[in-house]
Amino acid sequence: MARAWGTVRAHLRESAGARLFDQWLKPMALATSDEPDAVRLTLPSAFMTNWVRNHYSDRLLQEFRAVLPGVRRVTIETGVAAAPVPVLTVESLPAPAPAAPVPAAKAAERPPLDPRFSFDRFVVDASNRVAFNAARALAEPGVPRFSPLFLHSGTGQGKTHLMHAIGAAYLEAVPDARVLLMSAERFMFDFVSALRNRDTHSFKTRLRSADLLLIDDLQFIAGKDSTQEEFFHTINEVMGAGKRLVISADRCPQGLDGVEARITSRLSCGLVADIKTPDLALRRAVLERKLVDMPGVSVPAEVLDLLAVRITANIRDLEGALNRVVAYAQLTDCPVDLEFAVATLGDVLRGAERRVTIDEIQKAVSAHFELKPVDLVSARRAVVVARPRQIAMYLAKRLTTRSLPEIGRKFGGRDHSTVIHAVRRIEELRDKDREIDTAVRFLLRELEG
């Protein structure tokens, strides 16, 4: 494990760059673990722990598995709960002994579930109740009432939380179950690796033998033909065997432009549940629930009200703002009050004042031009659809902080050059087409207001 940790640290420094590595990753320490297939990493503060969890959990698991294939889980914790393992470099260690043969019978694979993402920590209201109840139902033992479950929402609204909660609850009810959780990006990476190693049989067997298969962020396989072919056969096998399948994406199945129709059709035959943007009451309740996990921390109601009112885009940003306020207070030994929160979150609050999401832009544009939101992410090129799509891209570039590739992905997986063309075209038309200019002005007022 010490050898693997030295290798992982070297890879992280090379890929992340010296500045980011020194600030966030270098303070990590390897701690001893009671489980031979689990890695425990510790950081000196809750703020750093949350940042590394959010940005590097999957990467750390991949890095460790590349060196030690038997690793099934990486946990990132605050403080050193056990004696840290010294970091050793590869050069300082003797050559490894030949690996022992792997026994034919192996224990069921355990998914890398985050213990923070449980059903009892998910705050429920009208915006997410259907998705929450569907997730609870699918996690119950016995014959599933439906499968697949397709969860969709914007970024940071709770899809991943529910997927982890389903996996944990089902394993608690059926301890011997084979549960597999992965991102669509990971599915693609593992499949390509299996092709290169000429070992697709093991890949297929691993996925299709799962009793519960959870795949997050399906939109990332858009346009990947060979990956989609394998994905289609995988979900067919899982569903045909009467097993449980959960898929998440940032839009409904019909809105996944670049994903084959036969896949979206199969996913639509189960239960499709969306999670809407959280309202003020839910945002406030989420902050209260988050404080329960911070024993000894006191945050005045007026500070919680400030965060709930000003940070509206998604739950992840809201929790991140609270983490930042608490961490800065602990690091500077200052009491948390309204003045301190405003000073600490100045850039966040300023950005939140005029933050508009791409989903909101798409809804406003489709309503104005009497289209369906799915038309804006479709492949249709008729001018009655293409022009509103270009206007929506123009507004996304002007009103959000999203990058050009991110905007393109939200419009059916288009590339950044398409977004650039749309922005330039609308800028030209605004100078010579009064109708276009009037429509853009109206939408700007509506969205910014």
Tab-separated table of C-alpha atoms in Angstrom, residues 13-341:
chain	number	residue	atom	x	y	z
A	13	ARG	CA	1.504	15.843	-8.941
A	14	GLU	CA	2.248	15.375	-12.627
A	15	SER	CA	-1.391	15.587	-13.771
A	16	ALA	CA	-2.664	18.287	-11.397
A	17	GLY	CA	0.320	20.596	-11.549
A	18	ALA	CA	2.527	21.761	-8.703
A	19	ARG	CA	0.300	24.611	-7.495
A	20	LEU	CA	-2.924	22.631	-7.169
A	21	PHE	CA	-1.092	19.593	-5.819
A	22	ASP	CA	0.714	21.572	-3.105
A	23	GLN	CA	-2.454	23.366	-2.004
A	24	TRP	CA	-4.955	20.502	-1.902
A	25	LEU	CA	-3.409	17.070	-2.477
A	26	LYS	CA	-0.003	17.173	-0.832
A	27	PRO	CA	-1.480	17.417	2.722
A	28	MET	CA	-3.205	14.043	2.275
A	29	ALA	CA	-1.847	11.251	4.440
A	30	LEU	CA	-2.323	7.521	4.038
A	31	ALA	CA	-3.816	5.994	7.201
A	32	THR	CA	-3.985	2.348	8.147
A	33	SER	CA	-7.201	0.532	7.262
A	34	ASP	CA	-8.839	-2.516	8.801
A	35	GLU	CA	-10.092	-3.605	5.368
A	36	PRO	CA	-7.498	-5.036	2.972
A	37	ASP	CA	-9.360	-3.776	-0.106
A	38	ALA	CA	-9.980	-0.237	1.215
A	39	VAL	CA	-7.720	2.828	1.248
A	40	ARG	CA	-8.056	5.513	3.938
A	41	LEU	CA	-6.755	9.014	3.255
A	42	THR	CA	-6.868	11.869	5.753
A	43	LEU	CA	-6.699	15.661	5.485
A	44	PRO	CA	-6.202	18.262	8.224
A	45	SER	CA	-9.497	20.186	7.777
A	46	ALA	CA	-13.127	19.539	6.832
A	47	PHE	CA	-12.894	22.202	4.122
A	48	MET	CA	-10.002	20.457	2.387
A	49	THR	CA	-11.676	17.075	2.846
A	50	ASN	CA	-14.872	18.235	1.136
A	51	TRP	CA	-12.938	19.794	-1.755
A	52	VAL	CA	-10.888	16.667	-2.427
A	53	ARG	CA	-13.984	14.450	-2.122
A	54	ASN	CA	-15.879	16.557	-4.644
A	55	HIS	CA	-13.051	16.830	-7.158
A	56	TYR	CA	-10.817	13.770	-6.757
A	57	SER	CA	-12.764	10.808	-5.274
A	58	ASP	CA	-13.161	8.967	-8.580
A	59	ARG	CA	-9.661	9.872	-9.738
A	60	LEU	CA	-8.065	8.538	-6.534
A	61	LEU	CA	-9.954	5.258	-6.836
A	62	GLN	CA	-8.841	4.884	-10.467
A	63	GLU	CA	-5.217	5.669	-9.596
A	64	PHE	CA	-5.112	3.120	-6.771
A	65	ARG	CA	-6.822	0.457	-8.881
A	66	ALA	CA	-4.265	0.979	-11.637
A	67	VAL	CA	-1.522	0.022	-9.166
A	68	LEU	CA	-3.477	-2.349	-6.901
A	69	PRO	CA	-6.423	-3.899	-8.810
A	70	GLY	CA	-7.797	-5.334	-5.568
A	71	VAL	CA	-8.683	-1.893	-4.159
A	72	ARG	CA	-12.469	-1.455	-4.062
A	73	ARG	CA	-12.915	1.726	-2.032
A	74	VAL	CA	-11.081	4.955	-1.154
A	75	THR	CA	-12.348	6.998	1.794
A	76	ILE	CA	-11.279	10.590	2.441
A	77	GLU	CA	-11.589	11.724	6.052
A	78	THR	CA	-10.773	14.706	8.251
A	79	GLY	CA	-8.042	14.264	10.840
A	80	VAL	CA	-5.887	11.253	11.469
A	81	ALA	CA	-7.964	8.577	13.136
A	82	ALA	CA	-5.113	6.089	13.072
A	83	ALA	CA	-1.369	6.195	12.690
A	84	PRO	CA	-0.445	7.447	9.229
A	85	VAL	CA	1.493	5.134	6.964
A	86	PRO	CA	4.808	6.692	5.896
A	87	VAL	CA	5.020	7.720	2.266
A	88	LEU	CA	7.638	5.627	0.516
A	89	THR	CA	8.954	6.165	-2.968
A	90	VAL	CA	9.282	3.340	-5.429
A	91	GLU	CA	13.053	3.763	-5.506
A	92	SER	CA	13.341	3.222	-1.741
A	93	LEU	CA	11.579	-0.143	-1.813
A	94	PRO	CA	12.808	-3.539	-2.978
A	95	ALA	CA	11.302	-5.082	-6.083
A	96	PRO	CA	7.888	-6.601	-5.364
A	97	ALA	CA	7.466	-10.331	-4.992
A	98	PRO	CA	5.516	-12.072	-7.746
A	99	ALA	CA	1.787	-11.663	-7.207
A	100	ALA	CA	-0.035	-14.655	-5.776
A	101	PRO	CA	-2.556	-16.253	-8.133
A	102	VAL	CA	-6.062	-14.894	-7.739
A	103	PRO	CA	-8.502	-17.542	-6.504
A	104	ALA	CA	-11.291	-18.464	-8.887
A	105	ALA	CA	-14.021	-17.653	-6.357
A	106	LYS	CA	-14.046	-14.016	-5.271
A	107	ALA	CA	-16.213	-12.136	-2.807
A	108	ALA	CA	-18.946	-9.937	-4.230
A	109	GLU	CA	-17.642	-6.590	-5.425
A	110	ARG	CA	-18.416	-3.722	-3.056
A	111	PRO	CA	-19.250	-0.384	-4.691
A	112	PRO	CA	-17.492	2.837	-3.606
A	113	LEU	CA	-20.543	4.245	-1.795
A	114	ASP	CA	-20.259	7.553	0.048
A	115	PRO	CA	-21.687	7.098	3.571
A	116	ARG	CA	-22.854	10.733	3.575
A	117	PHE	CA	-25.316	9.982	0.787
A	118	SER	CA	-28.064	8.073	2.577
A	119	PHE	CA	-31.852	8.317	2.434
A	120	ASP	CA	-32.109	9.813	5.919
A	121	ARG	CA	-29.794	12.674	4.876
A	122	PHE	CA	-31.770	13.530	1.755
A	123	VAL	CA	-34.082	16.497	2.345
A	124	VAL	CA	-37.439	15.907	0.646
A	125	ASP	CA	-40.069	18.322	-0.661
A	126	ALA	CA	-42.404	18.588	-3.661
A	127	SER	CA	-39.519	19.199	-6.098
A	128	ASN	CA	-37.901	15.800	-5.491
A	129	ARG	CA	-40.527	13.658	-3.727
A	130	VAL	CA	-41.329	11.420	-6.719
A	131	ALA	CA	-37.635	10.711	-7.348
A	132	PHE	CA	-37.018	10.053	-3.632
A	133	ASN	CA	-39.976	7.668	-3.252
A	134	ALA	CA	-39.033	5.838	-6.446
A	135	ALA	CA	-35.458	5.427	-5.193
A	136	ARG	CA	-36.699	4.050	-1.854
A	137	ALA	CA	-39.000	1.630	-3.623
A	138	LEU	CA	-36.240	0.283	-5.884
A	139	ALA	CA	-33.966	-0.284	-2.881
A	140	GLU	CA	-36.506	-2.604	-1.221
A	141	PRO	CA	-35.799	-6.374	-1.383
A	142	GLY	CA	-38.022	-8.733	-3.319
A	143	VAL	CA	-39.271	-8.434	-6.882
A	144	PRO	CA	-38.741	-4.808	-8.018
A	145	ARG	CA	-41.931	-2.889	-8.783
A	146	PHE	CA	-40.232	-1.294	-11.797
A	147	SER	CA	-36.878	-1.210	-13.544
A	148	PRO	CA	-35.118	0.778	-14.849
A	149	LEU	CA	-35.339	3.948	-12.779
A	150	PHE	CA	-34.189	6.987	-14.754
A	151	LEU	CA	-33.324	10.069	-12.671
A	152	HIS	CA	-32.698	13.413	-14.348
A	153	SER	CA	-32.026	16.945	-13.186
A	154	GLY	CA	-29.565	19.791	-13.494
A	155	THR	CA	-26.144	19.667	-11.862
A	156	GLY	CA	-25.989	19.357	-8.083
A	157	GLN	CA	-29.673	18.636	-7.432
A	158	GLY	CA	-29.309	15.231	-5.748
A	159	LYS	CA	-29.166	12.533	-8.446
A	160	THR	CA	-25.863	11.104	-7.269
A	161	HIS	CA	-26.998	11.282	-3.634
A	162	LEU	CA	-30.028	9.114	-4.428
A	163	MET	CA	-27.956	6.606	-6.403
A	164	HIS	CA	-25.553	6.092	-3.503
A	165	ALA	CA	-28.516	5.836	-1.121
A	166	ILE	CA	-30.147	3.146	-3.276
A	167	GLY	CA	-26.946	1.110	-3.303
A	168	ALA	CA	-26.413	1.382	0.448
A	169	ALA	CA	-30.031	0.572	1.352
A	170	TYR	CA	-30.187	-2.422	-0.983
A	171	LEU	CA	-26.929	-3.832	0.372
A	172	GLU	CA	-28.237	-3.407	3.902
A	173	ALA	CA	-31.368	-5.355	2.975
A	174	VAL	CA	-29.535	-7.946	0.840
A	175	PRO	CA	-25.922	-8.132	2.122
A	176	ASP	CA	-24.814	-10.732	-0.445
A	177	ALA	CA	-26.118	-8.774	-3.430
A	178	ARG	CA	-23.776	-7.746	-6.214
A	179	VAL	CA	-24.083	-3.975	-6.509
A	180	LEU	CA	-22.116	-2.009	-9.094
A	181	LEU	CA	-21.993	1.800	-9.221
A	182	MET	CA	-20.056	3.673	-11.894
A	183	SER	CA	-20.202	6.802	-14.008
A	184	ALA	CA	-20.931	6.491	-17.729
A	185	GLU	CA	-17.433	7.854	-18.274
A	186	ARG	CA	-16.038	4.984	-16.182
A	187	PHE	CA	-18.158	2.502	-18.145
A	188	MET	CA	-16.573	3.824	-21.336
A	189	PHE	CA	-13.038	3.779	-19.874
A	190	ASP	CA	-13.362	0.186	-18.603
A	191	PHE	CA	-14.878	-0.984	-21.875
A	192	VAL	CA	-12.073	0.548	-23.956
A	193	SER	CA	-9.491	-0.987	-21.587
A	194	ALA	CA	-11.154	-4.387	-21.993
A	195	LEU	CA	-11.006	-4.029	-25.784
A	196	ARG	CA	-7.303	-3.145	-25.672
A	197	ASN	CA	-6.566	-6.064	-23.344
A	198	ARG	CA	-8.755	-8.406	-25.403
A	199	ASP	CA	-10.721	-9.273	-22.291
A	200	THR	CA	-14.246	-8.063	-23.032
A	201	HIS	CA	-15.674	-11.288	-21.596
A	202	SER	CA	-14.628	-10.327	-18.061
A	203	PHE	CA	-16.054	-6.830	-18.536
A	204	LYS	CA	-19.402	-8.159	-19.771
A	205	THR	CA	-19.609	-10.778	-17.024
A	206	ARG	CA	-18.832	-8.246	-14.309
A	207	LEU	CA	-21.581	-5.842	-15.330
A	208	ARG	CA	-24.257	-8.320	-16.345
A	209	SER	CA	-23.933	-10.365	-13.168
A	210	ALA	CA	-24.840	-7.330	-11.014
A	211	ASP	CA	-28.083	-7.577	-9.035
A	212	LEU	CA	-28.204	-3.774	-8.940
A	213	LEU	CA	-26.436	-1.727	-11.609
A	214	LEU	CA	-26.213	2.062	-11.165
A	215	ILE	CA	-24.763	4.258	-13.923
A	216	ASP	CA	-24.385	8.006	-13.377
A	217	ASP	CA	-24.232	10.847	-15.953
A	218	LEU	CA	-25.354	8.896	-19.019
A	219	GLN	CA	-25.006	12.000	-21.248
A	220	PHE	CA	-21.251	11.390	-21.451
A	221	ILE	CA	-21.636	8.425	-23.810
A	222	ALA	CA	-23.387	10.607	-26.412
A	223	GLY	CA	-21.768	10.079	-29.814
A	224	LYS	CA	-19.634	7.124	-28.645
A	225	ASP	CA	-20.961	4.429	-30.983
A	226	SER	CA	-19.039	1.370	-29.791
A	227	THR	CA	-19.658	2.256	-26.136
A	228	GLN	CA	-23.373	2.706	-26.819
A	229	GLU	CA	-23.521	-0.685	-28.530
A	230	GLU	CA	-22.092	-2.384	-25.454
A	231	PHE	CA	-24.240	-0.280	-23.128
A	232	PHE	CA	-27.396	-1.305	-24.988
A	233	HIS	CA	-26.595	-5.014	-24.695
A	234	THR	CA	-25.690	-4.583	-21.023
A	235	ILE	CA	-28.963	-2.924	-20.037
A	236	ASN	CA	-30.872	-5.468	-22.126
A	237	GLU	CA	-29.238	-8.328	-20.218
A	238	VAL	CA	-29.805	-6.695	-16.826
A	239	MET	CA	-33.445	-5.842	-17.532
A	240	GLY	CA	-34.120	-9.196	-19.217
A	241	ALA	CA	-32.887	-10.990	-16.112
A	242	GLY	CA	-35.329	-9.007	-13.949
A	243	LYS	CA	-32.533	-7.208	-12.117
A	244	ARG	CA	-32.410	-3.599	-10.944
A	245	LEU	CA	-31.085	-0.802	-13.118
A	246	VAL	CA	-30.719	2.877	-12.192
A	247	ILE	CA	-29.547	5.499	-14.682
A	248	SER	CA	-29.044	9.231	-14.170
A	249	ALA	CA	-28.508	12.068	-16.632
A	250	ASP	CA	-28.811	15.834	-16.862
A	251	ARG	CA	-31.954	15.611	-19.015
A	252	CYS	CA	-34.812	13.238	-19.813
A	253	PRO	CA	-34.200	10.226	-22.112
A	254	GLN	CA	-35.822	11.928	-25.113
A	255	GLY	CA	-33.531	14.935	-24.631
A	256	LEU	CA	-30.302	12.918	-24.826
A	257	ASP	CA	-29.242	13.957	-28.301
A	258	GLY	CA	-26.415	11.758	-29.557
A	259	VAL	CA	-27.679	8.705	-27.661
A	260	GLU	CA	-29.235	5.994	-29.829
A	261	ALA	CA	-33.017	5.870	-29.971
A	262	ARG	CA	-33.096	2.189	-29.003
A	263	ILE	CA	-31.307	3.050	-25.737
A	264	THR	CA	-33.558	5.973	-24.829
A	265	SER	CA	-36.605	3.867	-25.703
A	266	ARG	CA	-35.506	1.074	-23.363
A	267	LEU	CA	-34.783	3.515	-20.557
A	268	SER	CA	-38.172	5.186	-20.976
A	269	CYS	CA	-40.058	1.946	-20.413
A	270	GLY	CA	-39.381	2.058	-16.669
A	271	LEU	CA	-39.988	4.999	-14.346
A	272	VAL	CA	-38.610	8.406	-15.358
A	273	ALA	CA	-38.388	10.848	-12.422
A	274	ASP	CA	-37.048	14.387	-12.501
A	275	ILE	CA	-35.687	16.565	-9.703
A	276	LYS	CA	-36.637	20.202	-10.073
A	277	THR	CA	-34.657	23.272	-8.998
A	278	PRO	CA	-34.900	23.621	-5.181
A	279	ASP	CA	-37.125	26.387	-3.827
A	280	LEU	CA	-36.265	28.623	-0.865
A	281	ALA	CA	-37.836	26.358	1.769
A	282	LEU	CA	-35.886	23.337	0.556
A	283	ARG	CA	-32.601	25.261	0.380
A	284	ARG	CA	-33.089	26.417	3.971
A	285	ALA	CA	-33.925	22.878	5.120
A	286	VAL	CA	-30.814	21.511	3.396
A	287	LEU	CA	-28.618	23.942	5.343
A	288	GLU	CA	-30.252	22.906	8.624
A	289	ARG	CA	-29.640	19.252	7.776
A	290	LYS	CA	-26.035	19.983	6.839
A	291	LEU	CA	-25.412	21.589	10.242
A	292	VAL	CA	-26.478	18.363	11.947
A	293	ASP	CA	-23.339	16.797	10.459
A	294	MET	CA	-21.171	19.573	11.937
A	295	PRO	CA	-21.238	18.988	15.705
A	296	GLY	CA	-20.078	21.958	17.722
A	297	VAL	CA	-20.581	24.416	14.855
A	298	SER	CA	-22.931	27.346	15.406
A	299	VAL	CA	-24.237	29.361	12.447
A	300	PRO	CA	-26.801	32.127	13.107
A	301	ALA	CA	-30.195	31.923	11.387
A	302	GLU	CA	-29.534	35.179	9.525
A	303	VAL	CA	-26.461	33.641	7.872
A	304	LEU	CA	-28.440	30.559	6.819
A	305	ASP	CA	-31.145	32.843	5.431
A	306	LEU	CA	-28.534	34.774	3.443
A	307	LEU	CA	-27.177	31.597	1.858
A	308	ALA	CA	-30.618	30.159	1.103
A	309	VAL	CA	-31.855	33.379	-0.517
A	310	ARG	CA	-28.750	34.251	-2.532
A	311	ILE	CA	-27.445	30.837	-3.678
A	312	THR	CA	-30.200	29.324	-5.784
A	313	ALA	CA	-28.542	27.374	-8.602
A	314	ASN	CA	-28.111	23.992	-6.935
A	315	ILE	CA	-27.689	22.155	-3.645
A	316	ARG	CA	-23.998	21.427	-4.194
A	317	ASP	CA	-23.120	25.131	-4.443
A	318	LEU	CA	-25.235	25.834	-1.362
A	319	GLU	CA	-23.493	23.208	0.756
A	320	GLY	CA	-20.120	24.346	-0.575
A	321	ALA	CA	-20.829	27.910	0.559
A	322	LEU	CA	-21.708	26.733	4.076
A	323	ASN	CA	-18.562	24.577	4.207
A	324	ARG	CA	-16.479	27.568	3.160
A	325	VAL	CA	-17.910	29.868	5.825
A	326	VAL	CA	-17.401	27.285	8.576
A	327	ALA	CA	-13.894	26.352	7.424
A	328	TYR	CA	-12.737	29.990	7.196
A	329	ALA	CA	-14.146	30.676	10.658
A	330	GLN	CA	-12.243	27.727	12.105
A	331	LEU	CA	-9.008	28.628	10.312
A	332	THR	CA	-9.137	32.277	11.400
A	333	ASP	CA	-10.708	31.652	14.828
A	334	CYS	CA	-13.475	34.165	14.045
A	335	PRO	CA	-17.132	33.912	15.069
A	336	VAL	CA	-19.621	33.292	12.271
A	337	ASP	CA	-21.928	36.271	11.796
A	338	LEU	CA	-23.551	38.054	8.848
A	339	GLU	CA	-20.614	40.397	8.268
A	340	PHE	CA	-18.116	37.528	8.312
A	341	ALA	CA	-20.250	35.470	5.889
